[in-house]
Amino acid sequence: MANSLEALDHIVINFNAAAVNTLNIALALIMFGVALGIKVADFKNLTRTPRPLLAGIISQFIGLPALTFLLVLIIRPTPTVALGMILVAACPGGNISNFMSALAKGNAALSVTLTAFATSAAVIMTPLNFAFWGRLYINFYEKADADALLRPLQIDTFQVFQTVFILLGIPLVLGLLFAYYFPLTTKKIVRPIRIASILIFMGIVIGAFAANWEHFTNVIHLIFLIVLVHNGLALFTGFSIASAFRVSRPNRRAITIETGIQNSGLALALMFNPKIFPPDLALGGMTIIAAWWGIWHIISGLTIAGLLAKKPIKDVLVPGFRSIFKPSTFKFW
């Protein structure tokens, strides 16, 4: 497999600035729609019962990077593909996870809180996780050519918080205020906004395929299974850790999706930063993994969320998101 994957290093992904701006607008619209269904009291309840929040943090920043490291040891891809997988796993959850959690009847407030916390913590945790697990991978295999790829990650702190503020903070506050002052109108527009969000993202997915169609058709057989397994592992990590913490089903769904939807856009931004990875390095393996992750996790996330939306929530909840646990607590979803 490693010999075949070496061809990925010579691929140059086509990214359009206009497409990035469209994606940011779509994410802001999604956050606004999600916020319409959240009450301020939901966040107060999370502070009273921090266990779901702790489970989500452990799942994202400890569980997923560790299991990703074990996965690369098993499948033994090329160094660039392996480090690309580790970098994606080191990134925080993607903003679209909030919409998917709401669609799946998960705890949207928990998902939003996890996204905000994870994105802010990424300033420290993304470089730390990538450096630790990346170095461990290199030392394990003693690959000199991979060592050049492991450079100190420098995340622009202002840019990270600016991203949270624009894509998460502003739409969230506007959505909460709109729902508070216009409750009747909110009931009428929640569904149309969510449908519009799905259509916009489907358009982005189609656009991404069209812009890089030749690349994907040439290498999809090399990366499809890798990303499929890696994404499945991420979802399994969230579900397993949430189950171990014995949180309610809405919380378990939110943590599962939050862990399975990674901010691969951040990974790509780091990969294309010349101060981190000089242009003369062959990074095709890293970029194609992150790029396909960005497409696939939308498809898998929407599919899983759609299936979960049809399954009723049977947990009996009392104030503070506490569950009355029964022997059926660990039944799937």
mmCIF file of C-alpha atoms in Angstrom:
data_model
loop_
_atom_site.group_PDB
_atom_site.id
_atom_site.type_symbol
_atom_site.label_atom_id
_atom_site.label_comp_id
_atom_site.label_asym_id
_atom_site.label_seq_id
_atom_site.Cartn_x
_atom_site.Cartn_y
_atom_site.Cartn_z
ATOM 1 C CA MET A 1 0.000 0.000 0.000
ATOM 2 C CA ALA A 2 2.794 2.416 0.897
ATOM 3 C CA ASN A 3 4.311 2.262 -2.593
ATOM 4 C CA SER A 4 0.958 3.055 -4.223
ATOM 5 C CA LEU A 5 0.289 5.949 -1.835
ATOM 6 C CA GLU A 6 3.585 7.600 -2.743
ATOM 7 C CA ALA A 7 1.887 8.879 -5.912
ATOM 8 C CA LEU A 8 -0.288 11.121 -3.729
ATOM 9 C CA ASP A 9 2.663 13.333 -2.835
ATOM 10 C CA HIS A 10 2.752 14.785 -6.355
ATOM 11 C CA ILE A 11 -0.873 15.991 -6.324
ATOM 12 C CA VAL A 12 -1.693 19.703 -5.992
ATOM 13 C CA ILE A 13 -5.206 20.368 -4.624
ATOM 14 C CA ASN A 14 -7.196 23.190 -6.231
ATOM 15 C CA PHE A 15 -8.622 25.526 -3.569
ATOM 16 C CA ASN A 16 -10.585 28.606 -4.576
ATOM 17 C CA ALA A 17 -10.787 31.653 -2.281
ATOM 18 C CA ALA A 18 -14.392 32.271 -3.334
ATOM 19 C CA ALA A 19 -15.327 28.719 -2.323
ATOM 20 C CA VAL A 20 -13.770 29.277 1.103
ATOM 21 C CA ASN A 21 -15.829 32.447 1.591
ATOM 22 C CA THR A 22 -18.978 30.600 0.522
ATOM 23 C CA LEU A 23 -18.186 27.869 3.032
ATOM 24 C CA ASN A 24 -17.783 30.440 5.819
ATOM 25 C CA ILE A 25 -21.140 32.027 4.981
ATOM 26 C CA ALA A 26 -22.792 28.609 4.911
ATOM 27 C CA LEU A 27 -21.328 27.730 8.314
ATOM 28 C CA ALA A 28 -22.595 31.021 9.753
ATOM 29 C CA LEU A 29 -26.083 30.293 8.385
ATOM 30 C CA ILE A 30 -25.968 26.806 9.874
ATOM 31 C CA MET A 31 -24.951 28.165 13.265
ATOM 32 C CA PHE A 32 -27.802 30.675 13.157
ATOM 33 C CA GLY A 33 -30.277 27.899 12.403
ATOM 34 C CA VAL A 34 -28.927 25.711 15.198
ATOM 35 C CA ALA A 35 -29.071 28.602 17.669
ATOM 36 C CA LEU A 36 -32.774 29.099 16.938
ATOM 37 C CA GLY A 37 -33.451 25.829 18.757
ATOM 38 C CA ILE A 38 -31.247 26.526 21.775
ATOM 39 C CA LYS A 39 -32.192 28.296 24.974
ATOM 40 C CA VAL A 40 -29.787 30.169 27.224
ATOM 41 C CA ALA A 41 -30.850 27.848 30.052
ATOM 42 C CA ASP A 42 -29.294 24.936 28.148
ATOM 43 C CA PHE A 43 -25.805 26.334 28.686
ATOM 44 C CA LYS A 44 -26.471 26.891 32.394
ATOM 45 C CA ASN A 45 -27.478 23.237 32.687
ATOM 46 C CA LEU A 46 -24.171 22.162 31.125
ATOM 47 C CA THR A 47 -22.242 23.906 33.892
ATOM 48 C CA ARG A 48 -24.273 22.019 36.476
ATOM 49 C CA THR A 49 -23.539 18.672 34.858
ATOM 50 C CA PRO A 50 -20.019 18.888 33.381
ATOM 51 C CA ARG A 51 -19.682 15.148 32.760
ATOM 52 C CA PRO A 52 -20.888 15.261 29.110
ATOM 53 C CA LEU A 53 -18.550 18.182 28.408
ATOM 54 C CA LEU A 54 -15.619 16.312 29.966
ATOM 55 C CA ALA A 55 -16.430 13.200 27.922
ATOM 56 C CA GLY A 56 -16.436 15.240 24.719
ATOM 57 C CA ILE A 57 -13.109 16.901 25.509
ATOM 58 C CA ILE A 58 -11.417 13.589 26.331
ATOM 59 C CA SER A 59 -12.854 12.024 23.198
ATOM 60 C CA GLN A 60 -11.524 14.761 20.913
ATOM 61 C CA PHE A 61 -8.156 15.583 22.406
ATOM 62 C CA ILE A 62 -7.051 12.251 23.893
ATOM 63 C CA GLY A 63 -9.060 9.359 22.483
ATOM 64 C CA LEU A 64 -9.077 10.199 18.764
ATOM 65 C CA PRO A 65 -5.368 11.156 18.409
ATOM 66 C CA ALA A 66 -4.293 8.051 20.364
ATOM 67 C CA LEU A 67 -6.448 5.670 18.325
ATOM 68 C CA THR A 68 -5.364 7.369 15.098
ATOM 69 C CA PHE A 69 -1.760 6.643 16.049
ATOM 70 C CA LEU A 70 -2.621 2.977 16.546
ATOM 71 C CA LEU A 71 -4.419 2.975 13.181
ATOM 72 C CA VAL A 72 -1.375 4.264 11.267
ATOM 73 C CA LEU A 73 0.755 1.620 12.975
ATOM 74 C CA ILE A 74 -1.625 -1.036 11.676
ATOM 75 C CA ILE A 75 -2.137 0.121 8.084
ATOM 76 C CA ARG A 76 1.406 1.542 7.683
ATOM 77 C CA PRO A 77 0.791 4.194 4.993
ATOM 78 C CA THR A 78 3.465 6.581 3.676
ATOM 79 C CA PRO A 79 4.808 9.165 6.170
ATOM 80 C CA THR A 80 2.870 12.025 4.559
ATOM 81 C CA VAL A 81 -0.427 10.129 4.677
ATOM 82 C CA ALA A 82 0.206 9.022 8.264
ATOM 83 C CA LEU A 83 1.078 12.537 9.431
ATOM 84 C CA GLY A 84 -1.909 13.898 7.523
ATOM 85 C CA MET A 85 -4.189 11.529 9.426
ATOM 86 C CA ILE A 86 -2.562 12.508 12.734
ATOM 87 C CA LEU A 87 -2.926 16.230 11.948
ATOM 88 C CA VAL A 88 -6.615 15.864 11.072
ATOM 89 C CA ALA A 89 -7.171 13.966 14.330
ATOM 90 C CA ALA A 90 -5.375 16.721 16.237
ATOM 91 C CA CYS A 91 -7.742 19.395 14.906
ATOM 92 C CA PRO A 92 -10.924 20.406 16.774
ATOM 93 C CA GLY A 93 -14.417 19.439 15.723
ATOM 94 C CA GLY A 94 -15.933 21.150 12.698
ATOM 95 C CA ASN A 95 -18.686 23.760 12.992
ATOM 96 C CA ILE A 96 -21.079 21.718 10.868
ATOM 97 C CA SER A 97 -21.188 19.180 13.701
ATOM 98 C CA ASN A 98 -23.552 21.521 15.562
ATOM 99 C CA PHE A 99 -26.075 21.351 12.750
ATOM 100 C CA MET A 100 -25.682 17.582 12.467
ATOM 101 C CA SER A 101 -26.156 17.114 16.218
ATOM 102 C CA ALA A 102 -29.370 19.097 16.075
ATOM 103 C CA LEU A 103 -30.529 17.078 13.057
ATOM 104 C CA ALA A 104 -29.755 13.833 14.935
ATOM 105 C CA LYS A 105 -31.806 14.995 17.956
ATOM 106 C CA GLY A 106 -28.622 15.255 19.967
ATOM 107 C CA ASN A 107 -27.838 17.891 22.584
ATOM 108 C CA ALA A 108 -27.137 20.869 20.317
ATOM 109 C CA ALA A 109 -26.102 23.065 23.251
ATOM 110 C CA LEU A 110 -23.450 20.511 24.229
ATOM 111 C CA SER A 111 -22.239 20.333 20.628
ATOM 112 C CA VAL A 112 -21.954 24.130 20.386
ATOM 113 C CA THR A 113 -20.109 24.294 23.712
ATOM 114 C CA LEU A 114 -17.700 21.547 22.654
ATOM 115 C CA THR A 115 -17.032 23.266 19.316
ATOM 116 C CA ALA A 116 -16.344 26.608 20.995
ATOM 117 C CA PHE A 117 -14.082 25.056 23.634
ATOM 118 C CA ALA A 118 -12.257 22.760 21.209
ATOM 119 C CA THR A 119 -11.622 25.524 18.666
ATOM 120 C CA SER A 120 -10.201 27.786 21.370
ATOM 121 C CA ALA A 121 -8.131 24.993 22.915
ATOM 122 C CA ALA A 122 -6.767 24.095 19.466
ATOM 123 C CA VAL A 123 -4.250 26.918 19.847
ATOM 124 C CA ILE A 124 -2.427 24.674 22.320
ATOM 125 C CA MET A 125 -3.816 21.172 21.801
ATOM 126 C CA THR A 126 -3.445 20.894 18.002
ATOM 127 C CA PRO A 127 0.319 21.618 17.976
ATOM 128 C CA LEU A 128 0.812 19.524 21.127
ATOM 129 C CA ASN A 129 -1.039 16.478 19.805
ATOM 130 C CA PHE A 130 0.521 16.657 16.355
ATOM 131 C CA ALA A 131 4.031 17.052 17.767
ATOM 132 C CA PHE A 132 3.600 14.260 20.327
ATOM 133 C CA TRP A 133 1.935 11.603 18.159
ATOM 134 C CA GLY A 134 3.832 12.632 15.033
ATOM 135 C CA ARG A 135 7.184 12.348 16.793
ATOM 136 C CA LEU A 136 6.162 9.045 18.303
ATOM 137 C CA TYR A 137 5.273 7.751 14.822
ATOM 138 C CA ILE A 138 8.604 8.883 13.378
ATOM 139 C CA ASN A 139 10.595 7.387 16.238
ATOM 140 C CA PHE A 140 8.695 4.125 15.957
ATOM 141 C CA TYR A 141 9.464 3.702 12.269
ATOM 142 C CA GLU A 142 12.716 5.705 12.213
ATOM 143 C CA LYS A 143 11.837 7.308 8.881
ATOM 144 C CA ALA A 144 14.261 10.129 8.174
ATOM 145 C CA ASP A 145 12.178 11.472 5.287
ATOM 146 C CA ALA A 146 9.179 11.951 7.575
ATOM 147 C CA ASP A 147 11.193 13.887 10.138
ATOM 148 C CA ALA A 148 11.323 16.951 7.886
ATOM 149 C CA LEU A 149 7.527 17.105 7.907
ATOM 150 C CA LEU A 150 7.225 17.385 11.659
ATOM 151 C CA ARG A 151 7.679 21.096 12.178
ATOM 152 C CA PRO A 152 6.419 23.209 15.086
ATOM 153 C CA LEU A 153 2.855 24.240 14.366
ATOM 154 C CA GLN A 154 2.220 27.926 14.860
ATOM 155 C CA ILE A 155 -1.476 28.725 15.021
ATOM 156 C CA ASP A 156 -2.383 32.387 14.816
ATOM 157 C CA THR A 157 -4.204 32.919 18.120
ATOM 158 C CA PHE A 158 -6.073 35.969 16.852
ATOM 159 C CA GLN A 159 -7.165 34.112 13.721
ATOM 160 C CA VAL A 160 -8.504 31.182 15.738
ATOM 161 C CA PHE A 161 -10.575 33.384 18.021
ATOM 162 C CA GLN A 162 -11.659 35.500 15.074
ATOM 163 C CA THR A 163 -12.933 32.350 13.377
ATOM 164 C CA VAL A 164 -14.856 31.329 16.497
ATOM 165 C CA PHE A 165 -16.312 34.812 16.838
ATOM 166 C CA ILE A 166 -17.434 35.117 13.208
ATOM 167 C CA LEU A 167 -18.581 31.564 12.457
ATOM 168 C CA LEU A 168 -19.784 30.583 15.917
ATOM 169 C CA GLY A 169 -20.227 33.571 18.218
ATOM 170 C CA ILE A 170 -22.087 36.099 16.067
ATOM 171 C CA PRO A 171 -24.589 33.664 14.471
ATOM 172 C CA LEU A 172 -25.153 31.988 17.842
ATOM 173 C CA VAL A 173 -25.941 35.243 19.645
ATOM 174 C CA LEU A 174 -28.144 36.454 16.795
ATOM 175 C CA GLY A 175 -30.002 33.136 16.716
ATOM 176 C CA LEU A 176 -30.565 33.113 20.476
ATOM 177 C CA LEU A 177 -31.783 36.719 20.449
ATOM 178 C CA PHE A 178 -34.044 36.125 17.450
ATOM 179 C CA ALA A 179 -35.602 33.048 19.071
ATOM 180 C CA TYR A 180 -36.137 34.973 22.315
ATOM 181 C CA TYR A 181 -37.772 38.045 20.798
ATOM 182 C CA PHE A 182 -39.593 36.360 17.891
ATOM 183 C CA PRO A 183 -40.655 32.887 19.120
ATOM 184 C CA LEU A 184 -43.563 32.504 16.700
ATOM 185 C CA THR A 185 -41.488 33.448 13.668
ATOM 186 C CA THR A 186 -38.727 31.154 14.868
ATOM 187 C CA LYS A 187 -41.023 28.131 14.754
ATOM 188 C CA LYS A 188 -41.842 28.936 11.121
ATOM 189 C CA ILE A 189 -38.293 29.432 9.851
ATOM 190 C CA VAL A 190 -36.299 26.760 11.717
ATOM 191 C CA ARG A 191 -37.118 23.981 9.267
ATOM 192 C CA PRO A 192 -36.603 26.052 6.054
ATOM 193 C CA ILE A 193 -33.252 27.310 7.313
ATOM 194 C CA ARG A 194 -32.060 23.781 8.093
ATOM 195 C CA ILE A 195 -33.166 22.557 4.665
ATOM 196 C CA ALA A 196 -31.397 25.489 2.999
ATOM 197 C CA SER A 197 -28.253 24.688 4.985
ATOM 198 C CA ILE A 198 -28.258 21.108 3.720
ATOM 199 C CA LEU A 199 -28.685 22.274 0.124
ATOM 200 C CA ILE A 200 -25.851 24.788 0.464
ATOM 201 C CA PHE A 201 -23.485 22.170 1.810
ATOM 202 C CA MET A 202 -24.439 19.718 -0.864
ATOM 203 C CA GLY A 203 -23.574 22.435 -3.375
ATOM 204 C CA ILE A 204 -20.187 22.892 -1.708
ATOM 205 C CA VAL A 205 -19.542 19.152 -1.873
ATOM 206 C CA ILE A 206 -20.433 19.051 -5.576
ATOM 207 C CA GLY A 207 -18.244 22.088 -6.199
ATOM 208 C CA ALA A 208 -15.302 20.485 -4.424
ATOM 209 C CA PHE A 209 -15.659 17.376 -6.571
ATOM 210 C CA ALA A 210 -15.887 19.422 -9.759
ATOM 211 C CA ALA A 211 -12.812 21.539 -8.974
ATOM 212 C CA ASN A 212 -10.658 18.488 -8.251
ATOM 213 C CA TRP A 213 -12.454 15.828 -10.295
ATOM 214 C CA GLU A 214 -9.376 14.535 -12.082
ATOM 215 C CA HIS A 215 -7.392 14.244 -8.859
ATOM 216 C CA PHE A 216 -10.155 12.377 -7.062
ATOM 217 C CA THR A 217 -10.831 9.946 -9.873
ATOM 218 C CA ASN A 218 -7.134 9.120 -10.107
ATOM 219 C CA VAL A 219 -6.539 8.491 -6.397
ATOM 220 C CA ILE A 220 -9.936 7.805 -4.850
ATOM 221 C CA HIS A 221 -9.213 4.073 -4.785
ATOM 222 C CA LEU A 222 -6.130 4.809 -2.660
ATOM 223 C CA ILE A 223 -7.667 7.080 -0.049
ATOM 224 C CA PHE A 224 -11.348 6.141 0.146
ATOM 225 C CA LEU A 225 -10.894 3.166 2.445
ATOM 226 C CA ILE A 226 -8.325 4.945 4.623
ATOM 227 C CA VAL A 227 -10.577 7.952 5.260
ATOM 228 C CA LEU A 228 -13.637 5.714 5.634
ATOM 229 C CA VAL A 229 -11.937 3.673 8.369
ATOM 230 C CA HIS A 230 -10.434 6.749 10.020
ATOM 231 C CA ASN A 231 -13.768 8.581 10.095
ATOM 232 C CA GLY A 232 -15.501 5.451 11.370
ATOM 233 C CA LEU A 233 -12.871 5.211 14.092
ATOM 234 C CA ALA A 234 -13.547 8.830 15.075
ATOM 235 C CA LEU A 235 -17.287 8.197 15.369
ATOM 236 C CA PHE A 236 -16.641 5.000 17.330
ATOM 237 C CA THR A 237 -14.305 6.872 19.678
ATOM 238 C CA GLY A 238 -16.943 9.454 20.496
ATOM 239 C CA PHE A 239 -19.645 6.836 20.998
ATOM 240 C CA SER A 240 -17.450 4.595 23.176
ATOM 241 C CA ILE A 241 -16.152 7.343 25.456
ATOM 242 C CA ALA A 242 -19.613 8.876 25.818
ATOM 243 C CA SER A 243 -20.983 5.437 26.703
ATOM 244 C CA ALA A 244 -18.175 4.900 29.221
ATOM 245 C CA PHE A 245 -19.167 8.166 30.906
ATOM 246 C CA ARG A 246 -22.791 6.959 30.948
ATOM 247 C CA VAL A 247 -24.249 10.165 29.536
ATOM 248 C CA SER A 248 -27.762 10.461 28.143
ATOM 249 C CA ARG A 249 -28.575 9.521 24.562
ATOM 250 C CA PRO A 250 -28.880 13.136 23.341
ATOM 251 C CA ASN A 251 -25.449 13.844 24.824
ATOM 252 C CA ARG A 252 -24.021 10.599 23.428
ATOM 253 C CA ARG A 253 -25.212 11.473 19.939
ATOM 254 C CA ALA A 254 -23.705 14.968 20.197
ATOM 255 C CA ILE A 255 -20.324 13.650 21.409
ATOM 256 C CA THR A 256 -20.246 10.947 18.737
ATOM 257 C CA ILE A 257 -20.875 13.427 15.936
ATOM 258 C CA GLU A 258 -18.621 16.079 17.451
ATOM 259 C CA THR A 259 -15.720 13.617 17.470
ATOM 260 C CA GLY A 260 -16.449 12.283 13.991
ATOM 261 C CA ILE A 261 -16.689 15.700 12.324
ATOM 262 C CA GLN A 262 -13.186 17.179 12.323
ATOM 263 C CA ASN A 263 -12.154 20.651 11.220
ATOM 264 C CA SER A 264 -10.137 19.406 8.257
ATOM 265 C CA GLY A 265 -10.199 22.966 6.921
ATOM 266 C CA LEU A 266 -7.855 23.935 9.761
ATOM 267 C CA ALA A 267 -5.613 21.022 8.851
ATOM 268 C CA LEU A 268 -5.456 22.232 5.242
ATOM 269 C CA ALA A 269 -4.770 25.792 6.362
ATOM 270 C CA LEU A 270 -1.809 24.523 8.393
ATOM 271 C CA MET A 271 -0.566 22.381 5.516
ATOM 272 C CA PHE A 272 -0.645 25.299 3.077
ATOM 273 C CA ASN A 273 1.071 27.670 5.516
ATOM 274 C CA PRO A 274 4.613 28.155 4.129
ATOM 275 C CA LYS A 275 5.900 29.040 7.598
ATOM 276 C CA ILE A 276 4.942 25.555 8.805
ATOM 277 C CA PHE A 277 5.504 23.389 5.742
ATOM 278 C CA PRO A 278 7.730 24.987 3.051
ATOM 279 C CA PRO A 279 6.368 24.778 -0.517
ATOM 280 C CA ASP A 280 9.310 22.639 -1.602
ATOM 281 C CA LEU A 281 8.079 19.708 0.501
ATOM 282 C CA ALA A 282 5.980 17.040 -1.256
ATOM 283 C CA LEU A 283 2.773 17.186 0.787
ATOM 284 C CA GLY A 284 0.288 15.681 -1.654
ATOM 285 C CA GLY A 285 -0.389 12.753 0.671
ATOM 286 C CA MET A 286 -1.268 15.061 3.559
ATOM 287 C CA THR A 287 -3.430 17.450 1.561
ATOM 288 C CA ILE A 288 -5.440 14.809 -0.305
ATOM 289 C CA ILE A 289 -6.244 13.024 2.983
ATOM 290 C CA ALA A 290 -7.427 16.246 4.616
ATOM 291 C CA ALA A 291 -9.330 17.338 1.503
ATOM 292 C CA TRP A 292 -11.196 14.043 1.160
ATOM 293 C CA TRP A 293 -11.852 14.081 4.912
ATOM 294 C CA GLY A 294 -13.556 17.446 4.424
ATOM 295 C CA ILE A 295 -15.896 15.942 1.860
ATOM 296 C CA TRP A 296 -16.451 12.512 3.338
ATOM 297 C CA HIS A 297 -17.271 13.585 6.895
ATOM 298 C CA ILE A 298 -20.088 15.765 5.534
ATOM 299 C CA ILE A 299 -21.523 12.780 3.691
ATOM 300 C CA SER A 300 -21.099 10.367 6.610
ATOM 301 C CA GLY A 301 -22.235 12.917 9.184
ATOM 302 C CA LEU A 302 -25.413 13.856 7.333
ATOM 303 C CA THR A 303 -26.169 10.184 6.687
ATOM 304 C CA ILE A 304 -25.761 9.195 10.336
ATOM 305 C CA ALA A 305 -27.630 12.278 11.566
ATOM 306 C CA GLY A 306 -30.496 11.540 9.170
ATOM 307 C CA LEU A 307 -30.734 7.951 10.398
ATOM 308 C CA LEU A 308 -30.615 9.003 14.049
ATOM 309 C CA ALA A 309 -33.299 11.623 13.458
ATOM 310 C CA LYS A 310 -35.713 8.755 12.775
ATOM 311 C CA LYS A 311 -34.855 6.975 16.037
ATOM 312 C CA PRO A 312 -36.742 8.207 19.105
ATOM 313 C CA ILE A 313 -34.927 9.387 22.217
ATOM 314 C CA LYS A 314 -35.975 7.022 25.001
ATOM 315 C CA ASP A 315 -33.902 8.478 27.821
ATOM 316 C CA VAL A 316 -35.966 10.094 30.585
ATOM 317 C CA LEU A 317 -34.332 13.384 31.474
ATOM 318 C CA VAL A 318 -34.641 15.592 34.533
ATOM 319 C CA PRO A 319 -33.310 19.166 34.919
ATOM 320 C CA GLY A 320 -29.603 19.453 34.261
ATOM 321 C CA PHE A 321 -29.519 16.834 31.466
ATOM 322 C CA ARG A 322 -29.251 14.027 34.041
ATOM 323 C CA SER A 323 -30.438 10.650 32.820
ATOM 324 C CA ILE A 324 -32.423 8.042 34.669
ATOM 325 C CA PHE A 325 -30.240 5.165 33.556
ATOM 326 C CA LYS A 326 -31.645 1.732 32.930
ATOM 327 C CA PRO A 327 -30.030 -1.536 31.752
ATOM 328 C CA SER A 328 -30.795 -0.333 28.207
ATOM 329 C CA THR A 329 -28.480 2.671 28.587
ATOM 330 C CA PHE A 330 -25.771 1.132 26.414
ATOM 331 C CA LYS A 331 -28.067 0.055 23.594
ATOM 332 C CA PHE A 332 -26.845 1.445 20.302
ATOM 333 C CA TRP A 333 -27.512 5.197 20.092
#
